[in-house]
Coordinates of C-alpha atoms and ligand atoms in Angstrom, one line a residue:
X5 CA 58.9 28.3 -38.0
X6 CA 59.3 29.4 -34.5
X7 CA 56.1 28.8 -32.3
X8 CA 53.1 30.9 -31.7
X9 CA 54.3 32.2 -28.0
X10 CA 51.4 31.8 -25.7
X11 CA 50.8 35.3 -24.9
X12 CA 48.7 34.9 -21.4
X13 CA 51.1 32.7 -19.8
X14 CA 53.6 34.8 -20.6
X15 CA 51.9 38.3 -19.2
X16 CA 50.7 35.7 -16.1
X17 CA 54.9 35.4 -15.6
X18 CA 55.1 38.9 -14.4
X19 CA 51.8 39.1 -12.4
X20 CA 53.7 35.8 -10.5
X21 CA 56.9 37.7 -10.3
X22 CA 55.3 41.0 -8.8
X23 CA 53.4 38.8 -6.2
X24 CA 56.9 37.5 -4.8
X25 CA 56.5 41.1 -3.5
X26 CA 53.1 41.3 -2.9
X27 CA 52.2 38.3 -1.0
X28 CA 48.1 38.8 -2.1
X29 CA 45.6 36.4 -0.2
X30 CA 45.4 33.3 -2.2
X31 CA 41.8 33.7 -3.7
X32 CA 42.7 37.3 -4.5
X33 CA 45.6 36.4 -6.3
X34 CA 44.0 33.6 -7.9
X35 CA 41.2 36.1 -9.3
X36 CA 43.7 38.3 -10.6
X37 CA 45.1 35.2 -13.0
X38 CA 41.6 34.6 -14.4
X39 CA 39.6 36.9 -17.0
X40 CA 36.0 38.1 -15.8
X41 CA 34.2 37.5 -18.8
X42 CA 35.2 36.9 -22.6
X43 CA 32.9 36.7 -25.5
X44 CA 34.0 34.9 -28.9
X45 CA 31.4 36.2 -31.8
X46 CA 31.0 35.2 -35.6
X47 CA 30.6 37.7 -37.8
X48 CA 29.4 37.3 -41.3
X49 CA 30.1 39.8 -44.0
X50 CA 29.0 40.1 -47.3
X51 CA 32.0 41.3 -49.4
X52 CA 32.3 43.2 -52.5
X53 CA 32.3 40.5 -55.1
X54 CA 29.0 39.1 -53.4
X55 CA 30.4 36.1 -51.7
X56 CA 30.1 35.6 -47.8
X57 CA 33.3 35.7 -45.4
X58 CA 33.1 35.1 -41.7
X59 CA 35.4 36.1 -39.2
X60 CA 35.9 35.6 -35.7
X61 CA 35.8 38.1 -32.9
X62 CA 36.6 38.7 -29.0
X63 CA 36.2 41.0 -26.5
X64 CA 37.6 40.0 -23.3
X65 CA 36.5 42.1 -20.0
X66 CA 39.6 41.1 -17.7
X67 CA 38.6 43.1 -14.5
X68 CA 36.6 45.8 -13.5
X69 CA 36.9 45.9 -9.6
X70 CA 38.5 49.7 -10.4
X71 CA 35.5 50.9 -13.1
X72 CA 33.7 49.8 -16.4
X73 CA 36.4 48.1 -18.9
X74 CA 38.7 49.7 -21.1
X75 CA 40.8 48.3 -24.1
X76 CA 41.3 48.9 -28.0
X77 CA 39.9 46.6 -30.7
X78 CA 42.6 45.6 -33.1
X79 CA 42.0 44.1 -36.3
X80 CA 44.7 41.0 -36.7
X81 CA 45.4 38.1 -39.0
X82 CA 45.9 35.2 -37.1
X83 CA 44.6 36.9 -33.3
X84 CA 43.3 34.3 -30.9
X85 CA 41.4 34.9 -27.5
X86 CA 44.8 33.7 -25.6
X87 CA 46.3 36.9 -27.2
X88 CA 43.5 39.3 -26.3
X89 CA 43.0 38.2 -22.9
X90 CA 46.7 38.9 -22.4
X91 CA 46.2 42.2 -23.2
X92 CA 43.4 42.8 -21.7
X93 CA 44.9 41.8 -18.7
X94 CA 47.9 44.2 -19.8
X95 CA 45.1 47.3 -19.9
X96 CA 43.7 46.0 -16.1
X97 CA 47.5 46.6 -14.9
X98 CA 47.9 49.4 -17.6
X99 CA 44.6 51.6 -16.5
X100 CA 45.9 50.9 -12.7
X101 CA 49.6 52.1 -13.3
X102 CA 48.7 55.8 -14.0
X103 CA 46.0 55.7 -11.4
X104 CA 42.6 56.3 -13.5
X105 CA 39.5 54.7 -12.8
X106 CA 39.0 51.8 -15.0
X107 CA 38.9 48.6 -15.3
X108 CA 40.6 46.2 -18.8
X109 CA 39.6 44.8 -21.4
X110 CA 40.7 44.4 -24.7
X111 CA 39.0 43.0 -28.3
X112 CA 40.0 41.9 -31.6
X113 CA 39.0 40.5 -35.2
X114 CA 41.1 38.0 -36.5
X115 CA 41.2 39.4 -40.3
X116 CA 43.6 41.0 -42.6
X117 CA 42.1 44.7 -42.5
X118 CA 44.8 45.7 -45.0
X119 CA 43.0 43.9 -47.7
X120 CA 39.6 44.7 -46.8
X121 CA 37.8 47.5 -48.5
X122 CA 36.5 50.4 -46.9
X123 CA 32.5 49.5 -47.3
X124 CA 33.8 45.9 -46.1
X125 CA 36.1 47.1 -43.1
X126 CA 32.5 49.0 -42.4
X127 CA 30.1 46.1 -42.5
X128 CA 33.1 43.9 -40.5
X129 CA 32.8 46.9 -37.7
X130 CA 29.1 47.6 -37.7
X131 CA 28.1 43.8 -37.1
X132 CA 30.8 43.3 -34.5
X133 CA 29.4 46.1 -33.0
X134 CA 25.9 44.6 -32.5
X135 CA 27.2 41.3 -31.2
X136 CA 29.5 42.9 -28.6
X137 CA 26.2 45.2 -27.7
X138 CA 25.3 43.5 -24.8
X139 CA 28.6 43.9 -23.4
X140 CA 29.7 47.5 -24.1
X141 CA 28.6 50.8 -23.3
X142 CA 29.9 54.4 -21.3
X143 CA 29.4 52.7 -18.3
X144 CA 30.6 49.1 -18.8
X145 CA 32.9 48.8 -21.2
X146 CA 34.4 51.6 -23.8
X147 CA 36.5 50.6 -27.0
X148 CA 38.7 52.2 -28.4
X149 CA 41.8 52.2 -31.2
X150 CA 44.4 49.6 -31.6
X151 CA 46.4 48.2 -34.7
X152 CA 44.8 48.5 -37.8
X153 CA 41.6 50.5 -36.2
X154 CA 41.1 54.3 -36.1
X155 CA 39.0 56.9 -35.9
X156 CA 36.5 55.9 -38.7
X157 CA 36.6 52.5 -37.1
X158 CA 35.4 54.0 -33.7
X159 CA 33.3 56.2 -35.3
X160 CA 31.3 53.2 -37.1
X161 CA 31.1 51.7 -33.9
X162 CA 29.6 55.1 -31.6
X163 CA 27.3 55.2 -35.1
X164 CA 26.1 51.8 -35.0
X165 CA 25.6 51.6 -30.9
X166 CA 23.7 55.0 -30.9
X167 CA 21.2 53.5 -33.8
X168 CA 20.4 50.4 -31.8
X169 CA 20.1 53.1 -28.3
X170 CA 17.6 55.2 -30.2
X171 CA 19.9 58.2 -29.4
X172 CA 23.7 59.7 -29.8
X173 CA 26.5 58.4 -27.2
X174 CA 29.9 59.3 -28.3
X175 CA 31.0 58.0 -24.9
X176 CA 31.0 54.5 -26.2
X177 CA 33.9 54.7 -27.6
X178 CA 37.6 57.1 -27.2
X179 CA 39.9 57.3 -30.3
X180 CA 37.0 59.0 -32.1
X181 CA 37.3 62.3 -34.5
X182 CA 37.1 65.3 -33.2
X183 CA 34.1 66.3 -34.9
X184 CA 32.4 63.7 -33.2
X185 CA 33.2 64.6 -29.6
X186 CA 36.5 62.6 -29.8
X187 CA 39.4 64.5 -27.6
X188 CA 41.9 67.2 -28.9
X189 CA 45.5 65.3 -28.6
X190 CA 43.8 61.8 -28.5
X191 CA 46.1 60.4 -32.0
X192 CA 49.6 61.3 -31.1
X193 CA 48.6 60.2 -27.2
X194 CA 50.4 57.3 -27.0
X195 CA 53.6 58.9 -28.6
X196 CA 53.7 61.9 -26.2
X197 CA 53.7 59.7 -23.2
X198 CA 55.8 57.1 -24.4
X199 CA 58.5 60.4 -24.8
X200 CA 57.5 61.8 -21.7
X201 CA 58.7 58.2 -20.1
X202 CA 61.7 57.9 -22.0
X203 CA 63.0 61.5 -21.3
X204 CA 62.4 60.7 -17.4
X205 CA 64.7 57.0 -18.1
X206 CA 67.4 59.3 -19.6
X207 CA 67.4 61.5 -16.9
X208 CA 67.8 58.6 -14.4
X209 CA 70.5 56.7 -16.6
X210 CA 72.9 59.5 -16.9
X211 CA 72.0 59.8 -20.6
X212 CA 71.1 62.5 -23.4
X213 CA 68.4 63.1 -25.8
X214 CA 71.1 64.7 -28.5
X215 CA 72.2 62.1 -31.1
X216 CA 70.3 59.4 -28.9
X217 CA 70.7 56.7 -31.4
X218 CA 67.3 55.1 -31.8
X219 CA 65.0 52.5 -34.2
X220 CA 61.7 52.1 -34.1
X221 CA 60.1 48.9 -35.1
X222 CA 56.5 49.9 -36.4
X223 CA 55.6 52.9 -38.4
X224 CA 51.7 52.8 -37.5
X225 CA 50.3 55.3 -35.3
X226 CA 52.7 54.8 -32.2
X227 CA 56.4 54.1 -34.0
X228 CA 55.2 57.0 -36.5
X229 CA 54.6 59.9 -34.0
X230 CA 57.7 58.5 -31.9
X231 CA 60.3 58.7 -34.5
X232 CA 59.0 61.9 -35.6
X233 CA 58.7 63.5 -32.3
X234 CA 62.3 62.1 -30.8
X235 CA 63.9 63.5 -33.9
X236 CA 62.3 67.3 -33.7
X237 CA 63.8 66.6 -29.8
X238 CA 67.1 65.8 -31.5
X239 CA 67.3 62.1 -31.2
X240 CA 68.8 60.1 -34.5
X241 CA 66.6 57.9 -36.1
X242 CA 68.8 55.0 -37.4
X243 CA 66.9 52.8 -37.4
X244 CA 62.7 51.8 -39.0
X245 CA 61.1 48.8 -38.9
X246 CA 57.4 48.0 -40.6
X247 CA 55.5 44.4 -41.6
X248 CA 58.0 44.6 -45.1
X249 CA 61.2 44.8 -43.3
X250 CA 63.2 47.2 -42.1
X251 CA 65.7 50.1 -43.4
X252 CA 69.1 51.3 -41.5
X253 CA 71.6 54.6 -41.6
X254 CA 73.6 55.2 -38.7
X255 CA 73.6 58.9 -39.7
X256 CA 69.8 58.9 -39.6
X257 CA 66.8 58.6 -41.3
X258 CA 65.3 62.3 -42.7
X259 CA 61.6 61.6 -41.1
X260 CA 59.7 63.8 -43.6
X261 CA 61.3 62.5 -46.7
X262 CA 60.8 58.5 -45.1
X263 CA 56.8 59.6 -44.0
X264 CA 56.4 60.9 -48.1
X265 CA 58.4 56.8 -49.4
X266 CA 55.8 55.2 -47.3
X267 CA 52.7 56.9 -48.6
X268 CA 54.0 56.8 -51.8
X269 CA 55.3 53.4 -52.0
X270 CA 53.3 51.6 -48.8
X271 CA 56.6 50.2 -47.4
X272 CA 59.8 52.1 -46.0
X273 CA 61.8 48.9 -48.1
X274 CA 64.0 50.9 -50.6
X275 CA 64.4 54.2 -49.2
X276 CA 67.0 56.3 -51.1
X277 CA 68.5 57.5 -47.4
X278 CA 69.0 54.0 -45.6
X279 CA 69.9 50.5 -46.1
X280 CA 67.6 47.4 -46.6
X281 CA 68.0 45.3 -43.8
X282 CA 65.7 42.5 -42.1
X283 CA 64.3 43.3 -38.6
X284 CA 66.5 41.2 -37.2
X285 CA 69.7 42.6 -38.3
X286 CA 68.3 46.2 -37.2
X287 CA 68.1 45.2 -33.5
X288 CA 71.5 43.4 -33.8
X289 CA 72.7 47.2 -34.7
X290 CA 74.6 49.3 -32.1
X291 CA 71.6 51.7 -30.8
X292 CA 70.9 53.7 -27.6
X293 CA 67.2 53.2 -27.9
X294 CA 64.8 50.6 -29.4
X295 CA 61.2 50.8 -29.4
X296 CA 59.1 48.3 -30.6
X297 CA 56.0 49.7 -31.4
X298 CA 54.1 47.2 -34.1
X299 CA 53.4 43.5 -32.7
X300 CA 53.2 41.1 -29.5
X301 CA 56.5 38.8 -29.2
X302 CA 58.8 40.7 -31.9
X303 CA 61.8 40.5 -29.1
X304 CA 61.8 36.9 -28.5
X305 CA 64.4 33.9 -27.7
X306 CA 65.3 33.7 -31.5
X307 CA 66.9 37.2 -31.3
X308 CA 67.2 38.7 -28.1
X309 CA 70.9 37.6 -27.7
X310 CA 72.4 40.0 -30.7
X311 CA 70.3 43.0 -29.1
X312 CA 73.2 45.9 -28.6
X313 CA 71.0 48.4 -27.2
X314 CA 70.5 50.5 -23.9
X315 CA 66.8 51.1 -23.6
X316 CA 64.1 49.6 -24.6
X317 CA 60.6 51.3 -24.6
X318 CA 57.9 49.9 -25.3
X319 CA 55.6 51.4 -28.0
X320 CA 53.4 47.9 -28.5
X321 CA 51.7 45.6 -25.8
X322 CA 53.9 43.1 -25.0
X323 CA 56.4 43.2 -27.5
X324 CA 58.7 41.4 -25.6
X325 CA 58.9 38.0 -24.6
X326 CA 58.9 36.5 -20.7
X327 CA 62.1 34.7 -21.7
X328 CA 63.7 37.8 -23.7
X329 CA 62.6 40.2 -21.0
X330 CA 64.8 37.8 -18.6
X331 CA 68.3 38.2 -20.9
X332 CA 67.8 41.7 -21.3
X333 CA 67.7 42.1 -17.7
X334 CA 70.4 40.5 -17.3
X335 CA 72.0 42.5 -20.2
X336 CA 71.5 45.6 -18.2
X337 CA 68.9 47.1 -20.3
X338 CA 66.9 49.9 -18.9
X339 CA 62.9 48.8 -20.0
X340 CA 60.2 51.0 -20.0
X341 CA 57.5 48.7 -19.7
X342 CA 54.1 48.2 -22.0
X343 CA 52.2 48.9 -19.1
X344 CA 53.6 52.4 -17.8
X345 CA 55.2 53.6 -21.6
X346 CA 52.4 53.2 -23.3
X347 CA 49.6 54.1 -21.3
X348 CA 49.2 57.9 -22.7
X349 CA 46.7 56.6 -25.2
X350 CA 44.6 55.3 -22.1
X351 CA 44.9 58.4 -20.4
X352 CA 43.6 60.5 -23.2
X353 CA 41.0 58.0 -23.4
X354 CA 40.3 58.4 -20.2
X355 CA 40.3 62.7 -20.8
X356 CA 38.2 62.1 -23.7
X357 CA 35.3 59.7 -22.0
X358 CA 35.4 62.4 -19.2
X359 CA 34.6 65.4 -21.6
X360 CA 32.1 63.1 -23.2
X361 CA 29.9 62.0 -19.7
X362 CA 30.0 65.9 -18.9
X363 CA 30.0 67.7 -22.5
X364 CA 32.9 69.5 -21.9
X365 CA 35.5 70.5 -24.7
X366 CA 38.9 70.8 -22.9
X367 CA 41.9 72.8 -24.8
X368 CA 45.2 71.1 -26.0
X369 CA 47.0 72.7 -23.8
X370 CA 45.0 71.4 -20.7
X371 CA 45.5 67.9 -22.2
X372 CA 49.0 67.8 -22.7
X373 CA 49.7 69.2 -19.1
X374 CA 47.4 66.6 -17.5
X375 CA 48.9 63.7 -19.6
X376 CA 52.4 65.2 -18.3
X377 CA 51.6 65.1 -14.8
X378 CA 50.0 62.0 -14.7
X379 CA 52.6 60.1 -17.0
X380 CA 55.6 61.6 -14.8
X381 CA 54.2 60.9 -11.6
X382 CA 53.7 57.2 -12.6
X383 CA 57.3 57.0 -13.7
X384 CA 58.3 58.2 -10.6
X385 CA 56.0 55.7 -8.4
X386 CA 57.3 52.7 -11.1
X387 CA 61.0 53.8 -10.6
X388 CA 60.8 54.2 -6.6
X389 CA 59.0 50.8 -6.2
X390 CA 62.1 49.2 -8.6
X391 CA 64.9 50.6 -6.4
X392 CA 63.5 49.9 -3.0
X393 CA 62.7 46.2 -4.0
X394 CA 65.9 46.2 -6.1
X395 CA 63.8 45.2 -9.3
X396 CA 63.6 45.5 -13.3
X397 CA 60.7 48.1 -14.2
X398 CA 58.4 45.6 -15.5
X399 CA 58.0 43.6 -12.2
X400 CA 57.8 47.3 -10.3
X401 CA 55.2 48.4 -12.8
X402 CA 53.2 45.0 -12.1
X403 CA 53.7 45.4 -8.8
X404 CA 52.2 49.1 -8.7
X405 CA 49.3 47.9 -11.1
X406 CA 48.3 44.7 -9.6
X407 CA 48.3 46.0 -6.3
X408 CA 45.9 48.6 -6.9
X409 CA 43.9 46.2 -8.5
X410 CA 44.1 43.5 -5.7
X411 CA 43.3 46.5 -3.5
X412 CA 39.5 47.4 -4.6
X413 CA 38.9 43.7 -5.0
X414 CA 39.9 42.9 -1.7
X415 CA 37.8 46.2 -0.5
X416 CA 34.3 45.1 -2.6
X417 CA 34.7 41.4 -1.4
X418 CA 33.2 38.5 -3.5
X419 CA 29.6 38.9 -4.7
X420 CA 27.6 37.4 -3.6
Ligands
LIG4 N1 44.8 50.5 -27.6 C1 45.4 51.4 -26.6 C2 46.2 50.6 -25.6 O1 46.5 49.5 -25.8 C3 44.5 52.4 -26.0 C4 43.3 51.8 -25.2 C5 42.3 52.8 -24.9 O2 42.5 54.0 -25.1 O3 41.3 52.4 -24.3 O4 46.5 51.1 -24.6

């Protein structure tokens, strides 16, 4: 079995890479490699058949020289604090990229959320929430949605931090329904800028949106809305990926009849229009686009070398691996990093908090432009720093995020 990567050092790689560039004053930089505060909590649950289970839980606040932290929670099998402090690093450099005013921070659960039920996923949520009290709140640190968390999720969460305030504040968390102050667009946020990102890379490669042959590895939240809204652009789906395996037709994959098979079924695995393949032997197909959009470390070492692919954008937090990320490179492969694709589910986030602090409602339409402007104008910052330092995206986006960062901590100075 191949070895649990370890995810920090690996997102530390490209924070060392961008400060080739940046030259930051040694304590600064130093700072920058370290997470502010983490928290590791136990949380006891009493399950359906009566017995106890207890389950461990992070939050990790990475930095919050640019404003209060901001991350998901995701509920994982196996997560470890290494993992989550990488990505809340990933949100510091994230939240920085598209220029909004927060700081990152990130949290997770290590259980199986797939096999909990719902008055268990509940008790799970509400007791995390009252150890990560102390820690949280509109103006220190707001959750929000990640794998295997939603809108009900958040929504236990703003319920059970409003009990302990004595009064309501939705701002606590993003990602929450609409009906309780949660933001129009906020669910297919992530997918919208992701698209936004990859039309701008295939305006700068020379390439075309028609018959763009694409897979998608994930269909949770982010793969789902991506396949589905490349393919009403008219990109083919050839490829889908999810925990079961993957399916393949290089004629494409008919996204409303695949959506119905996986409700039905619960896996994409035997679809009438596509071949059963592994996930594996999906990215060793012929595409013009991959995005990896379910787990951390799915392009690694053991597979990166039969990729035959174009682009890559990245759906997931760090779904690629240091050493993969260096032989794609090298393979010429145009990557749209975690930290600038993905941020459109920040942003909303960051839209939604916004409405909350000032109970404002804004329309769809005012949403979608704003996400527009902001996710283009990153692009265009990301892609300008890359060609003038003759770099790979990922080091330009680092260098844009890490900067900023390094920026208002060099500007506050060290307390005390
Ligand atoms: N979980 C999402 C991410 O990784 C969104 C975070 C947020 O909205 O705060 O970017």
């Amino acid at each position: 079995m191949m070895k649990k990567p370890v995810y920090f050092k690996e997102t530390l790689a490209a924070v060392e890479k961008a400060n080739q560039y940046l030259n930051l004053p040694e304590g600064v930089f130093k700072r920058l490699c370290l997470p502010t505060r983490s928290l590791t909590v136990n949380i006891p649950v009493k399950m359906d058949d009566g017995t106890m289970s207890f389950f461990t839980g992070y939050r990790v606040q990475y930095d919050m020289s640019r404003g209060p932290g901001k991350g998901g929670i995701r509920y994982h099998p196996g997560i470890t604090r290494d993992e989550v402090t990488a990505l809340a690093a990933l949100m510091t450099w994230k939240c920085a990229v598209v220029d909004i005013p927060f700081g990152g921070a990130k949290g997770g659960v290590d259980c199986d959320a797939r096999i909990l039920s719902l008055g268990e996923k509940e008790r799970l949520t509400r007791r995390f929430t009252y150890e990560l009290f102390p820690l949280i709140g509109p103006e220190k640190d707001i959750p929000a949605p990640d794998m295997y968390t939603d809108e009900q999720v958040m929504a236990w969460i703003m319920d059970t931090y409003s009990m302990m305030k004595g009064f309501t504040v939705p701002e606590v968390v993003t990602g929450k329904p609409v009906s309780l102050g949660g933001s129009k667009g906020r669910k297919t946020a992530t997918s919208e800028g992701l698209i936004i990102t990859i039309i701008e890379a295939i305006k700068a490669e020379g390439m075309c949106l028609e018959g763009l042959r694409t897979s998608v590895l994930g269909f949770g939240n982010v793969g789902y809305h991506s396949a589905r809204l490349l393919h009403m652009l008219g990109a083919t789906i050839v490829g889908l990926a999810d925990s079961h395996g993957a399916i393949y037709n290089p004629r494409g994959i008919n996204m409303s009849t695949i959506a119905r098979h996986k409700t039905e079924t619960g896996s994409l695995a035997d679809f009438e229009g596509a071949d059963n393949l592994t996930v594996d032997e999906l990215l060793a197909m012929e595409t013009d686009l991959i995005i990896p959009a379910a787990i951390c470390g799915q392009i690694n070492p053991g597979n990166v070398d039969s990729i035959k692919t174009r682009m890559i954008a990245e759906g997931a937090n760090g779904p690629v691996t240091s050493e993969a990320d260096r032989v794609l490179i090298e393979k010429g492969v145009f990557i749209i990093p975690d930290i600038l694709g993905n941020a459109g589910g920040v942003v909303v986030s960051y839209f939604e908090w916004l409405q909350g602090m000032q109970r404002l409602l804004w329309k769809s339409r005012e949403i979608k432009k704003k996400l527009k402007h902001i996710m283009t104008k990153a692009f265009g910052e990301v892609m300008d720093i890359s060609k003038d330092n003759n770099t790979d995206m990922r080091t330009a986006a680092t260098i844009l995020g890490v900067k900023r960062v390094a920026e208002a901590i060099k500007m506050r100075g060290f307390y005390p």
